[in-house]
Amino acid sequence: MTKSPLQIARAAYQPKVPASIKGATKLVEGKATESVADQAEIKKLFPNTYGLPIVTFETAQQAMSDKAINVGVILSGGQAPGGHNVISGIFDGIKAINKDSKLYGFLGGPSGLVDHKYIELTSDIIDEYRNTGGFDIIGSGRTKLEEIDQFDKGLEICKKLNITAIVIIGGDDSNTNACVLAEYYKAKNTGIQVIGCPKTIDGDLKNEMIETSFGFDTATKVYSEVIGNIERDANSAKKYWHFIKLMGRSASHVTLECALKTHPNITLVGEEVEAKNQSLDDVVTYIATAVKNRADKGLNFGTVLVPEGLIEFIPAIKKLIAELNDMLAANQAEFDKVAADEKISYVVAHLSKENAAIFESLPASVSKQLALERDPHGNVQVSLIETEQLLAEMVAKKLAAWKAEGKFNGKFSTQHHFFGYEGRCAAPSNFDADYCYSLGRVAALLISSGKTGYMSSVRNTTKPASEWLAGGIPITAMMNMEKRNGKMKPVIQKALVKLDGGPFQYFASQREKWAIETDYQYPGPIQYWGPSEVADITTETIQLEHK
Ligand code: FBP
């Protein structure tokens, strides 16, 4: 593999870790925990891993254990910058405990465990990937570990390789699966521990004890750099409104963070749209009004940030999608036989009157997408809807109507963008490089102290890395019961944007000014070297949450 000068220089970067885990460490147990909700049900489902205490690691005179351990690691779900550093942290951590420890990587995500596809990760391999973006060291996948026979298959390979601990690096669903696996292996007395690590650029795996999921910092910095560049272009050419959709399957954290960094004219937050019970027309009117207000000042340009999950937050559309999913599932065979050009009329005829009316009011491209494109589980593929284009078209239509009535005299030309994949494999920022490496080192410590069903946790992240707090949080403490595929299941609660939280409140206090003025902020590219307040600083979101 040839390397760029940046890659060569970056390979030598030594990630910073909390001072408490630099040398010998002891484990300190806190109070027993309860799940965030539905305590009785979760306790019943996790008799062996419920109610465990939060643990922290503190400096000690003597190491906890020097026993060699074989560990298996899995990358699960979408890529997020820093995954390679979690793996190098685990590797260095278990080697520091005993140089004969071994790390195996299961290939292609959770299916690697079930299908027995793995490699041993040696120091040569690890050194190639330190501080790099991507998940290509072992690959990732979206197979869900949910079935007993998958767990038993996993057990077979663990026994064969003498693996006594598995680390699952993933989002809320993958960590839920990690907890189910931990419970199963504990109940069966297999001696195999399971530890989770919080990953996702979406930023929606966080709670009081997990301050952020890794990758969110780097990805939002990459998107913000490009949004800033677009804003500067908009302010130079003064002729386009840029509609920018940002990844983040459902929560709007990515969009909100980018807004805090770049001060666009308009930012939509899905959670607010839902709370205010807004319709698609309300959202369109809101944007069109802002466009008109700027046009009245002679400013026929601007930027609009749109979260990927927006459509699903619009209450009327949420109901329509739920009915569509149920109706199409119930009539699958019949629907498949309907001729392509009659499918839309079939859908309209089979929906309730209210939802049929909403369906018919949508632009043709969207109704077609909703009716025809389904994922492997049979659900409509909302993420394929080009919301940025849809909104731009609908705003243009509204402004044309206003023009005809003499209410709008400006110009409205648009450009569309979607930023997602551009940021998921970027070289991790210093924050993500340090945070991820520390999460990996902490996972190794949790394993060596015999813990299972825990998520690796590094807190106090608004402070310099040396002051970060290292520990473990029982995964059951983050769970509640939710409906999935028609059944109530224990799952980690997804963290949506809190409308009464610091980040949203600050944004809300500024947005009127940002809408009318051209108060753009240009963050520029990620800096890997330089003053700490430029190179090491983390997201506005964490800083405002912990103010
Ligand atoms: P994870 O939740 O697995 O981290 O993935 C999140 C994400 O990056 C979303 O932002 C996006 O909607 C989705 O993955 C895209 O998935 P895919 O890579 O399968 O296209």
XYZ file of C-alpha atoms in Angstrom, residues 80 134 157 167 235 267 312 331 383 388 417 455:
12
model
C -17.104 5.808 11.512
C -12.171 3.399 7.462
C -15.120 -20.573 17.000
C -15.556 -6.728 21.654
C -21.594 34.606 -0.607
C -31.487 24.543 9.584
C -39.965 10.478 8.986
C -50.846 -7.648 0.558
C -33.458 7.398 3.202
C -33.036 18.312 -0.377
C -25.894 18.341 -2.145
C -19.799 -0.705 27.324
